Amino acid sequence: DLQLNKEKLVLQIGDTYTVTPIILPDDANNKNVIYSSEDQNIITIDDKGLIKAIKEGNTKAVVKTEEGDITKEINIIVVPKLGEDEVSFDESLKVQQNEITGWDIKNNSVNKIKEMINTKYTIEIYNDKDELLSDDQLVGTGSKIRLIDENGTIKMEYEIIIYGDINGDGKINALDLLVLQRHIIELQKL
């Protein structure tokens, strides 16, 4: 099998992202993969899996195993680069490309998170199952913050990472440890 760390990705023009494929089984003889872009005018991808966003549009990055012809795709949306006047985040947060860390686990409800973002766009927050969250719900690892313009177009999408919240429920507790243990003994993949 071939597993990728993302199925969908939103990048701003000029951003880069490295695809990290996992070839299964772990002891496979040939773990080489071939990377390609469906539209090299929108994104390029090198032989190490480094994607670079070139111009606005939608396309796919394709990863194929050399042996077995297993192919997986990442849907990629490239959006224009946001200016500093279009979005800013609370100084406690660390924003690196489309991932945001630094969340306080005691203040991770949708309405509290919206207060930490200053933007002219509408903020929508979705859980890891792509379900829109209401203001009183908790946000967990894997949730997405989408900035939407007045036409309903996604201007940017950020992924939330809360260290310790492995199962994505917005809480750090024994359930996260259980998910990690199941991953270690290979009963469940993260």
PDB file of C-alpha atoms in Angstrom:
ATOM      1  CA  ASP A   1       0.000   0.000   0.000  1.00  0.00           C
ATOM      2  CA  LEU A   2       0.933   3.650  -0.315  1.00  0.00           C
ATOM      3  CA  GLN A   3      -0.196   6.207   2.254  1.00  0.00           C
ATOM      4  CA  LEU A   4       0.195   9.986   2.067  1.00  0.00           C
ATOM      5  CA  ASN A   5       0.209  12.512   4.899  1.00  0.00           C
ATOM      6  CA  LYS A   6      -2.430  14.686   3.115  1.00  0.00           C
ATOM      7  CA  GLU A   7      -5.367  14.133   0.784  1.00  0.00           C
ATOM      8  CA  LYS A   8      -6.116  17.817   0.244  1.00  0.00           C
ATOM      9  CA  LEU A   9      -3.917  20.876   0.512  1.00  0.00           C
ATOM     10  CA  VAL A  10      -4.418  24.632   0.137  1.00  0.00           C
ATOM     11  CA  LEU A  11      -1.248  26.585  -0.667  1.00  0.00           C
ATOM     12  CA  GLN A  12      -0.589  30.230  -1.358  1.00  0.00           C
ATOM     13  CA  ILE A  13       1.379  31.168  -4.468  1.00  0.00           C
ATOM     14  CA  GLY A  14       5.079  30.690  -3.668  1.00  0.00           C
ATOM     15  CA  ASP A  15       4.480  28.272  -0.784  1.00  0.00           C
ATOM     16  CA  THR A  16       6.120  24.856  -0.665  1.00  0.00           C
ATOM     17  CA  TYR A  17       5.099  21.579   0.929  1.00  0.00           C
ATOM     18  CA  THR A  18       6.888  18.228   1.086  1.00  0.00           C
ATOM     19  CA  VAL A  19       4.870  15.060   0.521  1.00  0.00           C
ATOM     20  CA  THR A  20       5.795  12.240   2.906  1.00  0.00           C
ATOM     21  CA  PRO A  21       4.725   8.885   1.443  1.00  0.00           C
ATOM     22  CA  ILE A  22       4.639   5.713   3.539  1.00  0.00           C
ATOM     23  CA  ILE A  23       5.194   2.466   1.660  1.00  0.00           C
ATOM     24  CA  LEU A  24       3.714  -0.651   3.218  1.00  0.00           C
ATOM     25  CA  PRO A  25       4.733  -3.200   4.283  1.00  0.00           C
ATOM     26  CA  ASP A  26       7.625  -1.670   6.196  1.00  0.00           C
ATOM     27  CA  ASP A  27       9.999  -4.314   4.828  1.00  0.00           C
ATOM     28  CA  ALA A  28       9.081  -3.727   1.148  1.00  0.00           C
ATOM     29  CA  ASN A  29      12.073  -4.228  -1.161  1.00  0.00           C
ATOM     30  CA  ASN A  30      11.421  -1.219  -3.378  1.00  0.00           C
ATOM     31  CA  LYS A  31      10.209   1.908  -1.573  1.00  0.00           C
ATOM     32  CA  ASN A  32      10.847   4.261  -4.498  1.00  0.00           C
ATOM     33  CA  VAL A  33       8.045   6.513  -5.704  1.00  0.00           C
ATOM     34  CA  ILE A  34       7.544   8.744  -8.730  1.00  0.00           C
ATOM     35  CA  TYR A  35       6.066  12.211  -8.249  1.00  0.00           C
ATOM     36  CA  SER A  36       4.185  14.183 -10.873  1.00  0.00           C
ATOM     37  CA  SER A  37       1.891  17.174 -11.249  1.00  0.00           C
ATOM     38  CA  GLU A  38      -1.297  17.077 -13.292  1.00  0.00           C
ATOM     39  CA  ASP A  39      -0.736  20.750 -14.186  1.00  0.00           C
ATOM     40  CA  GLN A  40       2.817  22.073 -13.925  1.00  0.00           C
ATOM     41  CA  ASN A  41       1.550  25.610 -14.550  1.00  0.00           C
ATOM     42  CA  ILE A  42      -0.156  25.473 -11.130  1.00  0.00           C
ATOM     43  CA  ILE A  43       2.298  23.355  -9.082  1.00  0.00           C
ATOM     44  CA  THR A  44       5.629  21.694  -9.625  1.00  0.00           C
ATOM     45  CA  ILE A  45       6.865  18.695  -7.668  1.00  0.00           C
ATOM     46  CA  ASP A  46      10.453  17.469  -7.618  1.00  0.00           C
ATOM     47  CA  ASP A  47      11.832  13.937  -7.217  1.00  0.00           C
ATOM     48  CA  LYS A  48      11.977  14.365  -3.413  1.00  0.00           C
ATOM     49  CA  GLY A  49       8.265  15.263  -3.123  1.00  0.00           C
ATOM     50  CA  LEU A  50       8.702  19.032  -2.724  1.00  0.00           C
ATOM     51  CA  ILE A  51       5.622  20.806  -4.083  1.00  0.00           C
ATOM     52  CA  LYS A  52       5.874  24.465  -5.093  1.00  0.00           C
ATOM     53  CA  ALA A  53       2.748  26.540  -5.759  1.00  0.00           C
ATOM     54  CA  ILE A  54       3.216  28.525  -8.993  1.00  0.00           C
ATOM     55  CA  LYS A  55      -0.121  30.116  -9.900  1.00  0.00           C
ATOM     56  CA  GLU A  56      -3.743  30.165  -8.780  1.00  0.00           C
ATOM     57  CA  GLY A  57      -5.854  27.118  -9.646  1.00  0.00           C
ATOM     58  CA  ASN A  58      -6.813  23.542  -8.766  1.00  0.00           C
ATOM     59  CA  THR A  59      -4.764  20.467  -9.646  1.00  0.00           C
ATOM     60  CA  LYS A  60      -3.419  17.218  -8.217  1.00  0.00           C
ATOM     61  CA  ALA A  61      -0.020  15.969  -7.140  1.00  0.00           C
ATOM     62  CA  VAL A  62       0.317  12.302  -8.089  1.00  0.00           C
ATOM     63  CA  VAL A  63       2.482   9.800  -6.202  1.00  0.00           C
ATOM     64  CA  LYS A  64       3.044   6.374  -7.776  1.00  0.00           C
ATOM     65  CA  THR A  65       5.083   3.436  -6.506  1.00  0.00           C
ATOM     66  CA  GLU A  66       7.779   2.126  -8.842  1.00  0.00           C
ATOM     67  CA  GLU A  67       6.759  -1.405  -7.978  1.00  0.00           C
ATOM     68  CA  GLY A  68       3.122  -2.466  -7.892  1.00  0.00           C
ATOM     69  CA  ASP A  69       1.752   0.611  -9.690  1.00  0.00           C
ATOM     70  CA  ILE A  70      -0.095   1.951  -6.639  1.00  0.00           C
ATOM     71  CA  THR A  71      -1.137   5.561  -7.221  1.00  0.00           C
ATOM     72  CA  LYS A  72      -2.430   8.165  -4.742  1.00  0.00           C
ATOM     73  CA  GLU A  73      -3.306  11.802  -5.327  1.00  0.00           C
ATOM     74  CA  ILE A  74      -3.342  14.991  -3.298  1.00  0.00           C
ATOM     75  CA  ASN A  75      -5.947  17.545  -4.361  1.00  0.00           C
ATOM     76  CA  ILE A  76      -4.275  20.950  -4.314  1.00  0.00           C
ATOM     77  CA  ILE A  77      -5.856  24.386  -4.394  1.00  0.00           C
ATOM     78  CA  VAL A  78      -3.435  27.265  -5.017  1.00  0.00           C
ATOM     79  CA  VAL A  79      -4.689  30.672  -3.878  1.00  0.00           C
ATOM     80  CA  PRO A  80      -3.151  34.154  -4.137  1.00  0.00           C
ATOM     81  CA  LYS A  81      -0.787  35.151  -1.329  1.00  0.00           C
ATOM     82  CA  LEU A  82      -2.605  36.941   1.491  1.00  0.00           C
ATOM     83  CA  GLY A  83      -1.241  40.300   2.539  1.00  0.00           C
ATOM     84  CA  GLU A  84      -0.465  41.181   6.155  1.00  0.00           C
ATOM     85  CA  ASP A  85      -3.493  43.479   6.118  1.00  0.00           C
ATOM     86  CA  GLU A  86      -5.778  40.570   5.126  1.00  0.00           C
ATOM     87  CA  VAL A  87      -5.102  38.220   8.057  1.00  0.00           C
ATOM     88  CA  SER A  88      -3.208  38.302  11.338  1.00  0.00           C
ATOM     89  CA  PHE A  89      -3.041  35.900  14.257  1.00  0.00           C
ATOM     90  CA  ASP A  90      -2.655  36.297  18.008  1.00  0.00           C
ATOM     91  CA  GLU A  91       1.034  36.484  18.943  1.00  0.00           C
ATOM     92  CA  SER A  92       0.755  33.256  20.998  1.00  0.00           C
ATOM     93  CA  LEU A  93       0.143  31.230  17.824  1.00  0.00           C
ATOM     94  CA  LYS A  94       2.798  29.897  15.489  1.00  0.00           C
ATOM     95  CA  VAL A  95       1.775  29.898  11.836  1.00  0.00           C
ATOM     96  CA  GLN A  96       3.979  27.982   9.432  1.00  0.00           C
ATOM     97  CA  GLN A  97       2.561  27.896   5.902  1.00  0.00           C
ATOM     98  CA  ASN A  98      -0.862  26.310   6.431  1.00  0.00           C
ATOM     99  CA  GLU A  99      -0.324  24.796   9.902  1.00  0.00           C
ATOM    100  CA  ILE A 100      -1.084  26.594  13.162  1.00  0.00           C
ATOM    101  CA  THR A 101       0.238  25.513  16.565  1.00  0.00           C
ATOM    102  CA  GLY A 102       0.392  27.129  20.009  1.00  0.00           C
ATOM    103  CA  TRP A 103      -3.251  26.676  20.988  1.00  0.00           C
ATOM    104  CA  ASP A 104      -4.246  26.835  24.664  1.00  0.00           C
ATOM    105  CA  ILE A 105      -6.186  23.631  25.339  1.00  0.00           C
ATOM    106  CA  LYS A 106      -8.375  25.513  27.840  1.00  0.00           C
ATOM    107  CA  ASN A 107      -9.503  28.006  25.169  1.00  0.00           C
ATOM    108  CA  ASN A 108     -10.011  25.903  22.070  1.00  0.00           C
ATOM    109  CA  SER A 109     -13.685  26.459  21.346  1.00  0.00           C
ATOM    110  CA  VAL A 110     -14.590  27.814  17.920  1.00  0.00           C
ATOM    111  CA  ASN A 111     -15.608  31.235  19.262  1.00  0.00           C
ATOM    112  CA  LYS A 112     -12.335  31.598  21.255  1.00  0.00           C
ATOM    113  CA  ILE A 113     -10.283  30.642  18.202  1.00  0.00           C
ATOM    114  CA  LYS A 114     -12.139  33.148  16.008  1.00  0.00           C
ATOM    115  CA  GLU A 115     -11.196  35.857  18.554  1.00  0.00           C
ATOM    116  CA  MET A 116      -7.498  35.039  17.934  1.00  0.00           C
ATOM    117  CA  ILE A 117      -7.743  35.738  14.197  1.00  0.00           C
ATOM    118  CA  ASN A 118      -8.090  39.209  12.711  1.00  0.00           C
ATOM    119  CA  THR A 119      -9.275  39.142   9.101  1.00  0.00           C
ATOM    120  CA  LYS A 120     -11.683  40.801   6.711  1.00  0.00           C
ATOM    121  CA  TYR A 121     -12.850  37.359   5.547  1.00  0.00           C
ATOM    122  CA  THR A 122     -15.495  35.080   7.044  1.00  0.00           C
ATOM    123  CA  ILE A 123     -13.946  32.428   9.305  1.00  0.00           C
ATOM    124  CA  GLU A 124     -15.340  28.909   9.126  1.00  0.00           C
ATOM    125  CA  ILE A 125     -13.917  26.057  11.193  1.00  0.00           C
ATOM    126  CA  TYR A 126     -14.362  22.412  10.214  1.00  0.00           C
ATOM    127  CA  ASN A 127     -13.452  19.258  12.144  1.00  0.00           C
ATOM    128  CA  ASP A 128     -11.231  16.511  10.719  1.00  0.00           C
ATOM    129  CA  LYS A 129     -14.331  14.911   9.117  1.00  0.00           C
ATOM    130  CA  ASP A 130     -14.996  18.183   7.204  1.00  0.00           C
ATOM    131  CA  GLU A 131     -18.109  19.018   9.274  1.00  0.00           C
ATOM    132  CA  LEU A 132     -18.737  22.718  10.023  1.00  0.00           C
ATOM    133  CA  LEU A 133     -18.380  23.400  13.760  1.00  0.00           C
ATOM    134  CA  SER A 134     -20.658  25.723  15.738  1.00  0.00           C
ATOM    135  CA  ASP A 135     -19.247  28.449  18.012  1.00  0.00           C
ATOM    136  CA  ASP A 136     -19.522  26.397  21.226  1.00  0.00           C
ATOM    137  CA  GLN A 137     -17.836  23.230  19.906  1.00  0.00           C
ATOM    138  CA  LEU A 138     -14.223  22.267  20.646  1.00  0.00           C
ATOM    139  CA  VAL A 139     -11.577  22.399  17.943  1.00  0.00           C
ATOM    140  CA  GLY A 140      -9.029  19.586  17.805  1.00  0.00           C
ATOM    141  CA  THR A 141      -5.985  18.451  15.875  1.00  0.00           C
ATOM    142  CA  GLY A 142      -6.811  18.093  12.199  1.00  0.00           C
ATOM    143  CA  SER A 143      -9.505  20.769  12.240  1.00  0.00           C
ATOM    144  CA  LYS A 144      -9.371  23.323   9.433  1.00  0.00           C
ATOM    145  CA  ILE A 145      -9.770  27.093   9.559  1.00  0.00           C
ATOM    146  CA  ARG A 146     -11.064  28.425   6.264  1.00  0.00           C
ATOM    147  CA  LEU A 147     -11.051  32.079   5.301  1.00  0.00           C
ATOM    148  CA  ILE A 148     -13.949  32.662   2.889  1.00  0.00           C
ATOM    149  CA  ASP A 149     -14.550  35.793   0.797  1.00  0.00           C
ATOM    150  CA  GLU A 150     -17.945  37.348   0.007  1.00  0.00           C
ATOM    151  CA  ASN A 151     -18.295  35.111  -3.106  1.00  0.00           C
ATOM    152  CA  GLY A 152     -17.820  31.912  -1.076  1.00  0.00           C
ATOM    153  CA  THR A 153     -14.300  31.345  -2.409  1.00  0.00           C
ATOM    154  CA  ILE A 154     -11.690  29.848  -0.071  1.00  0.00           C
ATOM    155  CA  LYS A 155      -8.934  32.462   0.332  1.00  0.00           C
ATOM    156  CA  MET A 156      -6.821  30.233   2.608  1.00  0.00           C
ATOM    157  CA  GLU A 157      -7.127  27.094   4.703  1.00  0.00           C
ATOM    158  CA  TYR A 158      -5.087  26.411   7.827  1.00  0.00           C
ATOM    159  CA  GLU A 159      -4.775  23.128   9.706  1.00  0.00           C
ATOM    160  CA  ILE A 160      -4.881  23.172  13.504  1.00  0.00           C
ATOM    161  CA  ILE A 161      -2.358  21.118  15.463  1.00  0.00           C
ATOM    162  CA  ILE A 162      -2.782  20.762  19.227  1.00  0.00           C
ATOM    163  CA  TYR A 163       0.167  18.859  20.639  1.00  0.00           C
ATOM    164  CA  GLY A 164      -1.095  15.932  22.735  1.00  0.00           C
ATOM    165  CA  ASP A 165      -4.545  15.852  21.112  1.00  0.00           C
ATOM    166  CA  ILE A 166      -3.903  12.755  19.024  1.00  0.00           C
ATOM    167  CA  ASN A 167      -7.513  11.727  18.379  1.00  0.00           C
ATOM    168  CA  GLY A 168      -8.627  15.233  17.326  1.00  0.00           C
ATOM    169  CA  ASP A 169     -11.413  15.720  19.881  1.00  0.00           C
ATOM    170  CA  GLY A 170      -9.930  18.927  21.334  1.00  0.00           C
ATOM    171  CA  LYS A 171      -9.054  17.341  24.670  1.00  0.00           C
ATOM    172  CA  ILE A 172      -5.846  15.815  25.989  1.00  0.00           C
ATOM    173  CA  ASN A 173      -6.689  12.710  28.003  1.00  0.00           C
ATOM    174  CA  ALA A 174      -6.307   8.923  28.241  1.00  0.00           C
ATOM    175  CA  LEU A 175      -8.116   8.430  24.917  1.00  0.00           C
ATOM    176  CA  ASP A 176      -5.167  10.076  23.157  1.00  0.00           C
ATOM    177  CA  LEU A 177      -2.810   7.642  24.863  1.00  0.00           C
ATOM    178  CA  LEU A 178      -5.011   4.734  23.756  1.00  0.00           C
ATOM    179  CA  VAL A 179      -4.910   5.914  20.121  1.00  0.00           C
ATOM    180  CA  LEU A 180      -1.121   6.235  20.327  1.00  0.00           C
ATOM    181  CA  GLN A 181      -0.777   2.753  21.832  1.00  0.00           C
ATOM    182  CA  ARG A 182      -2.971   1.284  19.076  1.00  0.00           C
ATOM    183  CA  HIS A 183      -0.721   2.991  16.515  1.00  0.00           C
ATOM    184  CA  ILE A 184       2.459   1.640  18.127  1.00  0.00           C
ATOM    185  CA  ILE A 185       1.198  -1.950  18.087  1.00  0.00           C
ATOM    186  CA  GLU A 186      -0.007  -1.390  14.503  1.00  0.00           C
ATOM    187  CA  LEU A 187      -3.734  -1.903  15.144  1.00  0.00           C
ATOM    188  CA  GLN A 188      -4.578   1.575  13.893  1.00  0.00           C
ATOM    189  CA  LYS A 189      -2.755   4.173  11.787  1.00  0.00           C
ATOM    190  CA  LEU A 190      -2.635   7.781  12.900  1.00  0.00           C
TER     191      LEU A 190
END
